Amino acid sequence: MNLSQTLRALFVALAGVHAAGNTGEPLISAPGDTAIIPGWRLQSSTRVSDDMSGLSQPGADVSSWHHVGPRGTVMAGLIEDGVYNDMELFYSENMKQLDSETVFRSPWLYRQEFTLSPTDSQHFALQTHGITSKADIYVNGELIATSDEQQGSYGGHKYNLTNYVQDGANCLLIRAYPTNYLRDFAMGFVDWNPYPADNGTGVWRHVEISQTGPVSMSPFRVITDFNKAGQNQQVNVTLKTDLVNQAQKTVQVTLYGTISSPDGSQVGPITHSLELRPGENKTISIRVPVENAKIWWPARWGAQPLYTVQASALVHDKTMKVSDRTRPQQFGIRQVSSYVNEHNDRAFIVNDQPFQVLGAGYGPDLFMRFDETRVEKIFQYMLDMGMNTVRLEGKQEHPELYELADRMGMMVLAGWECCDKWEGWEYNDDAAGAKWGESDYPIARAAMLHEAEMMQAHPSMLGFLVGSDYWPNDRATEVYLAALKEMDWENPVIASASMRGYPEALGPSGMKMDGPYDWVPPNYWYGDKGGAAFGFGSELGAGVGTPEMGSLKKFMSTVDLETMWKEPAADLYHMSRYDSQFFDRSIYNQGLFSRYGKALDLEDYVIKCQMADYEATRAQFEAYSAHQNASRPATGSIYWMLNSAWPNLHWQLFDYYLSPMGAYFGTKVGNRLEHVAYNYETERVWLINHSLEQDGDREISIDLIDTNGKEISGAKVDTSTVPNSSKEIQQVSGINKIKDVAFLRLVLRDTKANRELSRNVYWLSPKPDVLNWDESNWYYTPVTDYANYTKLETLSPARVKARVQPVKAKSKDGLTYAEVQLENTSNVPAVFLRLNAVRSSDGTEIAPVYWSDNYVTLWPNEKLRVVVSFEGDITQTVIQVSGRNVEKQALKGSR
Ligand SMILES: *[C@@H]1O[C@H](CO)[C@@H](O)[C@H](O)[C@H]1NC(C)=O
Ligand SMILES: *[C@@H]1O[C@H](CO)[C@@H](O)[C@H](O)[C@H]1NC(C)=O
Ligand SMILES: *[C@@H]1O[C@H](CO)[C@@H](O)[C@H](O)[C@H]1NC(C)=O
Ligand SMILES: *[C@@H]1O[C@H](CO)[C@@H](O)[C@H](O)[C@H]1NC(C)=O
Ligand SMILES: *[C@@H]1O[C@H](CO)[C@@H](O)[C@H](O)[C@H]1NC(C)=O
Ligand SMILES: *[C@@H]1O[C@H](CO)[C@@H](O)[C@H](O)[C@H]1NC(C)=O
Ligand SMILES: *[C@@H]1O[C@H](CO)[C@@H](O)[C@H](O)[C@H]1NC(C)=O
Ligand SMILES: CC(=O)N[C@H]1CO[C@H](CO)[C@@H](O)[C@@H]1O
Ligand SMILES: CC(=O)N[C@H]1CO[C@H](CO)[C@@H](O)[C@@H]1O
């Protein structure tokens, strides 16, 4: 064997991931091994002695402690161990009972024993990734880190364990201190929901133990010089890693590794040799030219080819010995940049194309539990709704989230959170976070270094916002920027998500945070103030997201439900937190009742909510899409919010149980790749194109009918347009002839392929909503006169014939596909048809469920096919059909 073959053989033999051992097996045993602490015993410090040294010796009696998994907050652990039941806590106002629990005001202990067999020349380290709010760490009776250093939810540190580990049983004990969002660098919820009883305290991220020889290496940072797609693309990939020689003597080191291409072939090998003096550390940089590079694209624009790099550091002794190795790390080749345009608005570019952000704000689980398959479903929903970006506001989650985003083509806009310690600036009077002192800067630095290292190589990263409502002061900005630079952060860094101010070093953010967060009518989005469709809205929406009945009954008691529709201004525990502006639905309900009529009963309330929510999200995304290349372009919109941390009544596009609803399908229509939309302000029709490559001639049909199905106006337009742009087509005629309510149907067809690309129905009132822009505040714009949709309460009933038929799946996603054929057999429109899939055994909702379209309105005589896909069996499924003026029916699936 030559050197390269020897290296390869060594590499292959050691590449396997080490499984965490138990019962006497060493947790790790070879250099290059890393293991996650596989689980913990959890106990309140109030229930045990305060002899931490004794408790952190192997053999201490912890038989009465809770058993929990490898990562989780205190509440997550107590739920996992059966002390609490989350669905019980989430029901009605049950969770309030925990507010008086004093046990959450004292530290909690996480303890685990594991076996090691250290030998001379082997080095051991403990890696944390953040413990909320801060912690003391003991190993085998010794305090190895104090809460002065181990601080913050994102404080990741590596501690030298070499002198503390012993042959046989070892013990790790973590004392996690309680969390106050205003005092600590934690993960708060501001006004999103009631706070978890423990404020997220605990070992919410993994803790790892690693073993190396004399030389250790850091994860790779990956830099590519790709900036423009071309033929036979050649790209230089630069890999950087930090090596440390922990030995007392000089060592010869060879770095050996490979990059595997998306097609499985190998690029490389990577080799690099150097010498390290005793105690020396060095950052090495290896340039790897990649021929025919496969370019990574956001989901709508192309594929997500991913490369994987892995390497080992080998030391030359008598033989070559592995001293350390990296985990396989994904990266993608793509280019992301951003700038502030001539209107002072932030705009993004991905792979040389203007990238209009159509996104939403992510809510983690209330107890910070992370379920990768759940997040995958959430991202799948986002893609299904035509969204391309998820915003994480100070909830950076775990590496798996970024790997998912890479694989799925979802862009990620990460950043720090608002309204608490993170924004404790002298010039921030809006929030009560404790002002920063001398000791806070090192904590911020550690957090930034750690998160940057975790996110750096991921092609899904669109940018990092070092502030949210407020920008960091100059000193903190310098700390953040230095840490990002150290981690070779090449993606945009943005001062904040608002325009309140900025540090000199970063300049204006170009992002507006001017509301709304509460209900505004659809024409709001076509205005020229506040959150209307121009520039970049970093968090905004009409405050909608009412769950459907099946979900409401899971978390609201009969009394709660009555209160919700009978007392329009009542405080509701499942809205925002009690001290928030959004604790009741008064603004929403006033708009709802004025426009759609007072709720007659719960069912009536819920369908009215669904119609209003659908209208609201559709208009927001349509307006932003229509204005993508306007004279002041709408460069992006982040809907506030995507999902909720617990069962909630607003600020979401699907509910906690992953059931979609009106707000979901309004978004899905508004974001269509090619679409025709109605501008409520100008009464004109817009043609929208988000595509970069679909082609052909297009035809638009515009039809307006009254509630009796009688035609008011009709038009057909042939057109063509250019990619990633939108244009006005023409005025809808007959709007002035509307008596009570009319329906407008817009259809876009590809004439060559004879295919419908978009079909979409609006309900319109002769009376527009009138906004009082001058009275706008940070969360809404009042309305002085409302549109009138009360005629919808007294529509003539329509009859709809519906059939369900299984279809052979074209995709390999393993889902069951079925087609629902709808046919209106009456001479009036069938309005707002809701399709719902339930299990025939117990009537429970199937979720997630993907409908090609839903909440559709049919013209008299019109037939429509809708496709549904889900995990399950069509013969065990019932499709429920109901609508504004259509009687409920249930269709049994058959083969
Ligand atoms: C959680 O944090 C809030 C401040 O945001 C504080 O008022 C409250 O007391 C904290 N709860 C616990 C259990 O420490
Ligand atoms: C890669 O880097 C080398 C050395 O700097 C340079 O000569 C070459 O032009 C680069 N290739 C590309 C495609 O940028
Ligand atoms: C860890 O501690 C050991 C023993 O004191 C020392 O030899 C080694 O250099 C240290 N490692 C690092 C990375 O500081
Ligand atoms: C690397 O060396 C520098 C300068 O000697 C030192 O400040 C730094 O702490 C070292 N880093 C590590 C990881 O040992
Ligand atoms: C946007 O692009 C379309 C297609 O090129 C064009 O017709 C329209 O005028 C553009 N809008 C503006 C405001 O330039
Ligand atoms: C969208 O742009 C593509 C790419 O040029 C074009 O082929 C297609 O016809 C456009 N679609 C519409 C609705 O204009
Ligand atoms: C709303 O429209 C209905 C008819 O559809 C009418 O009876 C009612 O008076 C209108 N309400 C207002 C406030 O204009
Ligand atoms: C594919 C394509 O035509 N993309 C265009 C999108 O718009 C920008 C400028 O507005 C063009 O430069 C791109 O060519
Ligand atoms: C199939 C069917 O019954 N279609 C009916 C749809 O509605 C129109 C208008 O009333 C009828 O003429 C069609 O017969």
JSON list of N, CA, C and O and ligand atoms in Angstrom, two decimals, residues 594-595 739-741 765-767 785-792 794, ligand 7:
[
{"chain": "A", "resi": 594, "resn": "SER", "atom": "N", "xyz": [-68.67, 43.11, 11.62]},
{"chain": "A", "resi": 594, "resn": "SER", "atom": "CA", "xyz": [-69.11, 44.21, 10.78]},
{"chain": "A", "resi": 594, "resn": "SER", "atom": "C", "xyz": [-69.21, 43.77, 9.31]},
{"chain": "A", "resi": 594, "resn": "SER", "atom": "O", "xyz": [-70.09, 44.22, 8.59]},
{"chain": "A", "resi": 595, "resn": "ARG", "atom": "N", "xyz": [-68.31, 42.93, 8.89]},
{"chain": "A", "resi": 595, "resn": "ARG", "atom": "CA", "xyz": [-68.26, 42.57, 7.47]},
{"chain": "A", "resi": 595, "resn": "ARG", "atom": "C", "xyz": [-69.12, 41.35, 7.15]},
{"chain": "A", "resi": 595, "resn": "ARG", "atom": "O", "xyz": [-69.79, 41.29, 6.13]},
{"chain": "A", "resi": 739, "resn": "LYS", "atom": "N", "xyz": [-74.65, 44.56, -6.40]},
{"chain": "A", "resi": 739, "resn": "LYS", "atom": "CA", "xyz": [-75.73, 45.01, -5.50]},
{"chain": "A", "resi": 739, "resn": "LYS", "atom": "C", "xyz": [-75.42, 44.68, -4.05]},
{"chain": "A", "resi": 739, "resn": "LYS", "atom": "O", "xyz": [-75.38, 45.53, -3.20]},
{"chain": "A", "resi": 740, "resn": "ASP", "atom": "N", "xyz": [-75.23, 43.39, -3.77]},
{"chain": "A", "resi": 740, "resn": "ASP", "atom": "CA", "xyz": [-74.92, 43.02, -2.40]},
{"chain": "A", "resi": 740, "resn": "ASP", "atom": "C", "xyz": [-73.52, 42.39, -2.32]},
{"chain": "A", "resi": 740, "resn": "ASP", "atom": "O", "xyz": [-72.60, 42.98, -1.80]},
{"chain": "A", "resi": 741, "resn": "VAL", "atom": "N", "xyz": [-73.43, 41.18, -2.90]},
{"chain": "A", "resi": 741, "resn": "VAL", "atom": "CA", "xyz": [-72.12, 40.54, -2.96]},
{"chain": "A", "resi": 741, "resn": "VAL", "atom": "C", "xyz": [-71.97, 39.93, -4.35]},
{"chain": "A", "resi": 741, "resn": "VAL", "atom": "O", "xyz": [-72.95, 39.46, -4.93]},
{"chain": "A", "resi": 765, "resn": "SER", "atom": "N", "xyz": [-67.63, 43.14, -2.26]},
{"chain": "A", "resi": 765, "resn": "SER", "atom": "CA", "xyz": [-68.74, 43.96, -1.76]},
{"chain": "A", "resi": 765, "resn": "SER", "atom": "C", "xyz": [-68.74, 45.26, -2.56]},
{"chain": "A", "resi": 765, "resn": "SER", "atom": "O", "xyz": [-67.69, 45.73, -2.98]},
{"chain": "A", "resi": 766, "resn": "PRO", "atom": "N", "xyz": [-69.93, 45.86, -2.78]},
{"chain": "A", "resi": 766, "resn": "PRO", "atom": "CA", "xyz": [-69.94, 47.14, -3.50]},
{"chain": "A", "resi": 766, "resn": "PRO", "atom": "C", "xyz": [-69.27, 48.24, -2.67]},
{"chain": "A", "resi": 766, "resn": "PRO", "atom": "O", "xyz": [-68.85, 49.25, -3.19]},
{"chain": "A", "resi": 767, "resn": "LYS", "atom": "N", "xyz": [-69.16, 47.98, -1.36]},
{"chain": "A", "resi": 767, "resn": "LYS", "atom": "CA", "xyz": [-68.64, 48.98, -0.44]},
{"chain": "A", "resi": 767, "resn": "LYS", "atom": "C", "xyz": [-67.25, 48.55, 0.01]},
{"chain": "A", "resi": 767, "resn": "LYS", "atom": "O", "xyz": [-67.10, 47.49, 0.61]},
{"chain": "A", "resi": 785, "resn": "ASP", "atom": "N", "xyz": [-64.96, 52.29, 7.77]},
{"chain": "A", "resi": 785, "resn": "ASP", "atom": "CA", "xyz": [-66.15, 51.75, 7.13]},
{"chain": "A", "resi": 785, "resn": "ASP", "atom": "C", "xyz": [-65.77, 50.37, 6.59]},
{"chain": "A", "resi": 785, "resn": "ASP", "atom": "O", "xyz": [-64.69, 50.18, 6.07]},
{"chain": "A", "resi": 786, "resn": "TYR", "atom": "N", "xyz": [-66.68, 49.43, 6.76]},
{"chain": "A", "resi": 786, "resn": "TYR", "atom": "CA", "xyz": [-66.36, 48.05, 6.42]},
{"chain": "A", "resi": 786, "resn": "TYR", "atom": "C", "xyz": [-67.06, 47.60, 5.14]},
{"chain": "A", "resi": 786, "resn": "TYR", "atom": "O", "xyz": [-68.17, 48.05, 4.83]},
{"chain": "A", "resi": 787, "resn": "ALA", "atom": "N", "xyz": [-66.43, 46.67, 4.44]},
{"chain": "A", "resi": 787, "resn": "ALA", "atom": "CA", "xyz": [-67.10, 45.98, 3.34]},
{"chain": "A", "resi": 787, "resn": "ALA", "atom": "C", "xyz": [-68.30, 45.23, 3.93]},
{"chain": "A", "resi": 787, "resn": "ALA", "atom": "O", "xyz": [-68.31, 44.93, 5.13]},
{"chain": "A", "resi": 788, "resn": "ASN", "atom": "N", "xyz": [-69.26, 44.90, 3.09]},
{"chain": "A", "resi": 788, "resn": "ASN", "atom": "CA", "xyz": [-70.47, 44.27, 3.60]},
{"chain": "A", "resi": 788, "resn": "ASN", "atom": "C", "xyz": [-70.67, 42.91, 2.92]},
{"chain": "A", "resi": 788, "resn": "ASN", "atom": "O", "xyz": [-71.05, 42.84, 1.76]},
{"chain": "A", "resi": 789, "resn": "TYR", "atom": "N", "xyz": [-70.40, 41.87, 3.66]},
{"chain": "A", "resi": 789, "resn": "TYR", "atom": "CA", "xyz": [-70.57, 40.51, 3.12]},
{"chain": "A", "resi": 789, "resn": "TYR", "atom": "C", "xyz": [-71.75, 39.79, 3.78]},
{"chain": "A", "resi": 789, "resn": "TYR", "atom": "O", "xyz": [-71.83, 38.57, 3.72]},
{"chain": "A", "resi": 790, "resn": "THR", "atom": "N", "xyz": [-72.63, 40.56, 4.44]},
{"chain": "A", "resi": 790, "resn": "THR", "atom": "CA", "xyz": [-73.69, 39.88, 5.21]},
{"chain": "A", "resi": 790, "resn": "THR", "atom": "C", "xyz": [-74.63, 39.07, 4.31]},
{"chain": "A", "resi": 790, "resn": "THR", "atom": "O", "xyz": [-75.27, 38.13, 4.78]},
{"chain": "A", "resi": 791, "resn": "LYS", "atom": "N", "xyz": [-74.67, 39.41, 3.03]},
{"chain": "A", "resi": 791, "resn": "LYS", "atom": "CA", "xyz": [-75.50, 38.65, 2.10]},
{"chain": "A", "resi": 791, "resn": "LYS", "atom": "C", "xyz": [-75.11, 37.16, 2.09]},
{"chain": "A", "resi": 791, "resn": "LYS", "atom": "O", "xyz": [-75.93, 36.28, 1.81]},
{"chain": "A", "resi": 792, "resn": "LEU", "atom": "N", "xyz": [-73.85, 36.89, 2.44]},
{"chain": "A", "resi": 792, "resn": "LEU", "atom": "CA", "xyz": [-73.39, 35.49, 2.45]},
{"chain": "A", "resi": 792, "resn": "LEU", "atom": "C", "xyz": [-74.17, 34.65, 3.46]},
{"chain": "A", "resi": 792, "resn": "LEU", "atom": "O", "xyz": [-74.16, 33.42, 3.39]},
{"chain": "A", "resi": 794, "resn": "THR", "atom": "N", "xyz": [-77.36, 34.63, 3.77]},
{"chain": "A", "resi": 794, "resn": "THR", "atom": "CA", "xyz": [-78.67, 34.24, 3.25]},
{"chain": "A", "resi": 794, "resn": "THR", "atom": "C", "xyz": [-78.60, 33.80, 1.78]},
{"chain": "A", "resi": 794, "resn": "THR", "atom": "O", "xyz": [-79.53, 34.03, 1.01]},
{"chain": "B", "resi": 7, "resn": "LIG", "atom": "C1", "xyz": [-75.29, 45.02, 4.11]},
{"chain": "B", "resi": 7, "resn": "LIG", "atom": "O1", "xyz": [-75.91, 44.42, 3.03]},
{"chain": "B", "resi": 7, "resn": "LIG", "atom": "C2", "xyz": [-77.21, 43.93, 3.30]},
{"chain": "B", "resi": 7, "resn": "LIG", "atom": "C3", "xyz": [-77.74, 43.29, 2.04]},
{"chain": "B", "resi": 7, "resn": "LIG", "atom": "O2", "xyz": [-76.87, 42.37, 1.55]},
{"chain": "B", "resi": 7, "resn": "LIG", "atom": "C4", "xyz": [-78.11, 45.03, 3.74]},
{"chain": "B", "resi": 7, "resn": "LIG", "atom": "O3", "xyz": [-79.35, 44.50, 4.09]},
{"chain": "B", "resi": 7, "resn": "LIG", "atom": "C5", "xyz": [-77.50, 45.74, 4.91]},
{"chain": "B", "resi": 7, "resn": "LIG", "atom": "O4", "xyz": [-78.28, 46.88, 5.23]},
{"chain": "B", "resi": 7, "resn": "LIG", "atom": "C6", "xyz": [-76.11, 46.19, 4.60]},
{"chain": "B", "resi": 7, "resn": "LIG", "atom": "N1", "xyz": [-75.51, 46.72, 5.79]},
{"chain": "B", "resi": 7, "resn": "LIG", "atom": "C7", "xyz": [-74.89, 47.88, 5.81]},
{"chain": "B", "resi": 7, "resn": "LIG", "atom": "C8", "xyz": [-74.30, 48.30, 7.13]},
{"chain": "B", "resi": 7, "resn": "LIG", "atom": "O5", "xyz": [-74.77, 48.58, 4.82]}
]
